Short mmCIF file of C-alpha atoms in Angstrom, two decimals:
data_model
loop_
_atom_site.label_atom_id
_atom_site.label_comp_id
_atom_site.label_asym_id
_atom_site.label_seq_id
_atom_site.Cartn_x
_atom_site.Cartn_y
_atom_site.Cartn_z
CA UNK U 1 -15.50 1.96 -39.30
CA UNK U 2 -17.09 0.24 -36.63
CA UNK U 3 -15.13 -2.82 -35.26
CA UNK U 4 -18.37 -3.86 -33.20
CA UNK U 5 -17.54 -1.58 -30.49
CA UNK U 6 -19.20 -2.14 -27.42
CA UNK U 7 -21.37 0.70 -26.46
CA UNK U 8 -20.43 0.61 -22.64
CA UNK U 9 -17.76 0.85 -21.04
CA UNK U 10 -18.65 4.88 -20.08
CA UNK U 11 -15.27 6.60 -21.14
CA UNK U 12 -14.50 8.95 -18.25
CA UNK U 13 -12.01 9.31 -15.39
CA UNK U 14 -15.85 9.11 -13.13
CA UNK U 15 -15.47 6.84 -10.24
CA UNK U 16 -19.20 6.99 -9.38
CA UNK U 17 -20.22 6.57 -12.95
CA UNK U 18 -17.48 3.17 -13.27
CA UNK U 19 -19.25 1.70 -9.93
CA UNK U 20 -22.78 2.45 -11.77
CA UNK U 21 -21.32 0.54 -14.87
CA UNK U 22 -20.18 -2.36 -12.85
CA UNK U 23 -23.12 -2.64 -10.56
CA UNK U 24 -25.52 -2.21 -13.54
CA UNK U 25 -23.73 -3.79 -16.50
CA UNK U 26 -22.28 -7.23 -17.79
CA UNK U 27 -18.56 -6.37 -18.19
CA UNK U 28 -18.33 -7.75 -21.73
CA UNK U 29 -14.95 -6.56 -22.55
CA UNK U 30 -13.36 -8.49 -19.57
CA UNK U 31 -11.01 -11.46 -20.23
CA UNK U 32 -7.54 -12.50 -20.28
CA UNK U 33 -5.39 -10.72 -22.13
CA UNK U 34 -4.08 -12.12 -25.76
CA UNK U 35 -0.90 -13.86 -26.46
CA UNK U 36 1.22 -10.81 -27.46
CA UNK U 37 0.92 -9.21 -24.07
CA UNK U 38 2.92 -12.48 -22.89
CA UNK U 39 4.97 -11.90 -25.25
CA UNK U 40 5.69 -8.11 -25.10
CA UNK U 41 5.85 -8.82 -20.71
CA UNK U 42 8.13 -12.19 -21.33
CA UNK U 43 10.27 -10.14 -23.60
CA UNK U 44 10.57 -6.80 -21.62
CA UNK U 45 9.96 -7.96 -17.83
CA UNK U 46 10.04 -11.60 -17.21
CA UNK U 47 8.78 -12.65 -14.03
CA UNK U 48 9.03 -13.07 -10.96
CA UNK U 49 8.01 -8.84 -11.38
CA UNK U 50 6.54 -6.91 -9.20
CA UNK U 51 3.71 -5.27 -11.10
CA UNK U 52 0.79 -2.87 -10.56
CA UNK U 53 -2.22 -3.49 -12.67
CA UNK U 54 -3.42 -0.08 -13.01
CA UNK U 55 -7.49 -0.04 -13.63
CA UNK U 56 -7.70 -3.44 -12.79
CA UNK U 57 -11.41 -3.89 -13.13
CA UNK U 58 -12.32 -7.24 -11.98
CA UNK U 59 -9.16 -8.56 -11.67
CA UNK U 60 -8.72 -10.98 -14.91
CA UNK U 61 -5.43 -9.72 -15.94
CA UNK U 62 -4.29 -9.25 -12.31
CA UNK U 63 -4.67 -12.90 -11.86
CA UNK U 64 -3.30 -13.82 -15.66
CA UNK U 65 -0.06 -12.06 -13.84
CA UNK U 66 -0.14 -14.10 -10.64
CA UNK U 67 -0.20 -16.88 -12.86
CA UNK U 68 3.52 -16.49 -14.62
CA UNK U 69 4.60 -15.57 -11.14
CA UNK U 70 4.24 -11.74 -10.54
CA UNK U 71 3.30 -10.16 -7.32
CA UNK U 72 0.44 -8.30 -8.30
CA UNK U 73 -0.87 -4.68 -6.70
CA UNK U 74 -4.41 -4.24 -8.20
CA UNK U 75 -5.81 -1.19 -7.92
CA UNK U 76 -9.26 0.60 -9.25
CA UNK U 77 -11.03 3.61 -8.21
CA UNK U 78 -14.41 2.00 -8.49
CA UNK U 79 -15.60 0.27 -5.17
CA UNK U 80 -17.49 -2.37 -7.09
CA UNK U 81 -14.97 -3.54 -9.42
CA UNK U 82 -12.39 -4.22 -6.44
CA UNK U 83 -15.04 -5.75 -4.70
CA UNK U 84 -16.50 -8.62 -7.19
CA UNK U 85 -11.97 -8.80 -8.46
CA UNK U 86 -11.83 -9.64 -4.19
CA UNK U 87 -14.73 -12.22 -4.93
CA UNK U 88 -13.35 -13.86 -7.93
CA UNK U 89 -9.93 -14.39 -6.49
CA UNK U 90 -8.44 -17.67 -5.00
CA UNK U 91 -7.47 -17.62 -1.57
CA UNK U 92 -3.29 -17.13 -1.18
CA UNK U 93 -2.74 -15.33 -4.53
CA UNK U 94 -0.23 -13.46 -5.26
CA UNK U 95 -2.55 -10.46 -5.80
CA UNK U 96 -3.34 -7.65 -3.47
CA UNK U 97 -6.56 -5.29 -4.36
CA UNK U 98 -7.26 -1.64 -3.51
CA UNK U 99 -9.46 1.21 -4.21
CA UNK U 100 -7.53 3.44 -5.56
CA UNK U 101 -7.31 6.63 -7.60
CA UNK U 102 -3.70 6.63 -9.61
CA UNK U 103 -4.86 9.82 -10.56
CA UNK U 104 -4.43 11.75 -7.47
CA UNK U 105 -2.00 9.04 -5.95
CA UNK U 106 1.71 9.61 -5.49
CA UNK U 107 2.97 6.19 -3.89
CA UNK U 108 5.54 5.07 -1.45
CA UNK U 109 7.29 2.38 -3.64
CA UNK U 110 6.94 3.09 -6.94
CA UNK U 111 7.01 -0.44 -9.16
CA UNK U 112 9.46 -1.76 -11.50
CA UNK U 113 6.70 -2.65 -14.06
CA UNK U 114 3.00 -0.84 -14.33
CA UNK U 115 0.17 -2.66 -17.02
CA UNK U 116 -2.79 -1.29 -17.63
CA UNK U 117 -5.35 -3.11 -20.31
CA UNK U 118 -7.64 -0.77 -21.58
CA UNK U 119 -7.99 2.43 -18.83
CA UNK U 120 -6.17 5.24 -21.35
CA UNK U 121 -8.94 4.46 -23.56
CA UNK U 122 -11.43 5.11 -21.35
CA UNK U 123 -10.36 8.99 -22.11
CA UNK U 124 -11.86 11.02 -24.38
CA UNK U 125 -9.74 13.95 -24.15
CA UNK U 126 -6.29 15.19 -24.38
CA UNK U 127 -6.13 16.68 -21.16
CA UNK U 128 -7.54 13.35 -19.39
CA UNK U 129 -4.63 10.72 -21.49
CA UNK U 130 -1.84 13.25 -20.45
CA UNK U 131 -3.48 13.23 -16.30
CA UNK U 132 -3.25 9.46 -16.73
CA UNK U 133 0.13 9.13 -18.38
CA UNK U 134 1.25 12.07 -15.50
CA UNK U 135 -0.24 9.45 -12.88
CA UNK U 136 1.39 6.15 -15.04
CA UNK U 137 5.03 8.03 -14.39
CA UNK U 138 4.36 8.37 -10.60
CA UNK U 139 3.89 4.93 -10.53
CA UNK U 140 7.10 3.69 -12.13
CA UNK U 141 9.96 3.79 -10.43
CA UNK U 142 12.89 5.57 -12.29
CA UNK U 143 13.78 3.44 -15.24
CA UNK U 144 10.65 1.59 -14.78
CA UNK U 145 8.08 -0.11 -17.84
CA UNK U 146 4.60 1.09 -18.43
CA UNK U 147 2.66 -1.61 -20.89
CA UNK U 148 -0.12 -0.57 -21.98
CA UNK U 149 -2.95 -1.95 -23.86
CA UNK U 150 -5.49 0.46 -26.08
CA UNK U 151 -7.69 1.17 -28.40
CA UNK U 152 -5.94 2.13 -31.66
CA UNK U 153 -7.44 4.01 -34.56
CA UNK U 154 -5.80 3.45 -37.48
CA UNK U 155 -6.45 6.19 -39.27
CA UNK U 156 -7.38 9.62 -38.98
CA UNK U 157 -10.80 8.58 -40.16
CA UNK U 158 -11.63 6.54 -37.52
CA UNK U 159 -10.53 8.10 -34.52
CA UNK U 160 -12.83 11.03 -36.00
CA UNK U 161 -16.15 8.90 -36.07
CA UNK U 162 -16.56 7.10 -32.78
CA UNK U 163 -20.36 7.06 -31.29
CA UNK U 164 -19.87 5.05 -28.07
CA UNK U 165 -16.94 2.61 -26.44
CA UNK U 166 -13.25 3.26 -25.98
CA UNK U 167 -12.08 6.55 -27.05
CA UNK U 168 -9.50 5.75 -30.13
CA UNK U 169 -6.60 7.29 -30.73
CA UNK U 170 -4.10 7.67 -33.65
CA UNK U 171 -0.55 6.63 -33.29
CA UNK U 172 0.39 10.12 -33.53
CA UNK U 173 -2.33 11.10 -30.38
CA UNK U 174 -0.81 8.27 -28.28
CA UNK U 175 2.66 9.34 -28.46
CA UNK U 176 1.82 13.01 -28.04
CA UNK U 177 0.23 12.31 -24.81
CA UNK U 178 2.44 9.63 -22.90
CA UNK U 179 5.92 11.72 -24.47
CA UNK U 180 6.45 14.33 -22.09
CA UNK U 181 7.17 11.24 -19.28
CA UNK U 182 7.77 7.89 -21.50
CA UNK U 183 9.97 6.76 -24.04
CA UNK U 184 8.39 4.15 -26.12
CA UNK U 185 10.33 1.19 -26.46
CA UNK U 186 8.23 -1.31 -28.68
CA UNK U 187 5.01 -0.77 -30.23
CA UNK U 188 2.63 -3.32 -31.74
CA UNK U 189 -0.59 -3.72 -33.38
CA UNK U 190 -2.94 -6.53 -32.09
CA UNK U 191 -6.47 -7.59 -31.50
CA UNK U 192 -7.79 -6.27 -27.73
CA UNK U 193 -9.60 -9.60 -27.09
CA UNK U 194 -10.76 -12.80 -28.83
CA UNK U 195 -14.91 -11.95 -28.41
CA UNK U 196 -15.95 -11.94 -32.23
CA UNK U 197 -17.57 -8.38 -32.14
CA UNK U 198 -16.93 -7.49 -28.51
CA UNK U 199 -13.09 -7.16 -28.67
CA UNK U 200 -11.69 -8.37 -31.45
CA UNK U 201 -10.80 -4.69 -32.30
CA UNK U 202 -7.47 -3.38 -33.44
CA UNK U 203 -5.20 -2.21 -29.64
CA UNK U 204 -2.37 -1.17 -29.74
#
C-alpha cells in the first residue's frame, strides 16, 4: 500500500545529504502538527514545559510549542534547516535554535519533555532507530517524556514494500527499538498531517 508517500525526505542519519534536501527541495511534509499531538502533550505534559524539539527541521512544530507556552530548544544537524527555522521565526519567541547532532550529543541539562515529529522515520535500519532512541534517552532527564511522532506500518505487509519516503515500521519494530531505554506510556494511531496525499498517512 502506498499512502501517497512522498518520495523525499532522504531517510538517513546524513547531515550533508539533509542540508542538500533542504537547499534543493520544497519541504512538503512540513506543517503543524495534528490535533492529537495537543492532546497526547496537554494530557501528559501541560505547559509551561520545557521541551526540546529534536529534528526540528524548519521550526513549525517548535513554534506550534511556543505557542501553548513551552520554552522551546530546537535543534537539527542540518545547517540549512536551522537557518531558514531562524528566518521564519518572530522576534522574542520562546524558541532557541541550534545545529546540533543528538546523535553524538550528551547534554548539560537534560529536559523534562523531548518531541520529535517525524526524525525516527527517517531510519531505515535497526541499528540507526536504536542510535536515535540511545540519543532520545540522553536527552531526557530521569523520569522524563519522549513523544514521538512516526510513520506506522500497519502490517507486516507494508512495512515490507516501501520504495521511497519515511522508513515504516510495525508496532512490534517500534517497541523493539525504543525498549531497552523507554517505557511506553500511551500509544495512538493518527494521520501524520492534513496534506491529502502528502501526509495524510497513518503515524503513530
Amino acid at each position: 500500500m502506498d499512502h501517497g508517500r512522498p518520495t523525499s525526505p532522504l531517510r538517513s542519519l546524513n547531515a550533508a545529504e539533509w542540508d542538500r534536501t533542504y537547499d534543493s527541495a520544497i519541504a512538503g511534509w512540513d506543517e503543524e502538527p495534528p490535533p492529537v499531538l495537543g492532546e497526547l502533550l496537554a494530557e501528559h505534559a501541560p505547559p509551561p514545559a520545557r521541551v526540546m524539539d529534536a529534528g526540528c527541521g524548519l521550526g513549525t512544530s517548535a513554534r506550534w510549542l511556543a505557542g501553548r507556552s513551552c520554552t522551546v530548544t530546537a535543534c537539527d544537524f542540518s545547517a540549512q534547516a536551522i537557518e531558514e527555522a531562524r528566518r521564519r521565526t518572530p522576534v522574542g519567541s520562546a524558541v532557541r535554535y541550534e545545529v546540533l547532532d543528538v546523535t553524538s550529543h550528551v547534554p548539560v541539562h537534560p529536559f523534562p519533555v523531548v518531541l520529535d515529529r517525524g526524525a525516527p522515520h527517517t531510519c531505515p535500519t535497526d541499528r540507526e532507530r536504536r542510535t536515535f532512541a540511545a540519543a532520545m534517552a540522553r536527552m531526557c532527564r530521569p523520569g522524563g517524556l519522549w513523544v514521538h511522532v512516526g510513520a506506522a506500518a500497519l502490517s507486516e505487509e507494508e512495512a515490507l514494500h516501501q520504495s521511497g519516503g519515511p522508513s515504516w515500521t510495525t508496532e512490534e519494530t517500534f517497541l523493539d527499538a525504543v525498549g531497552a531505554w523507554f517505557t511506553v506510556l500511551d500509544l495512538r494511531i493518527a494521520d501524520f498531517g492534513g496534506q491529502p496525499g502528502v501526509t495524510d498517512w497513518p503515524a503513530r
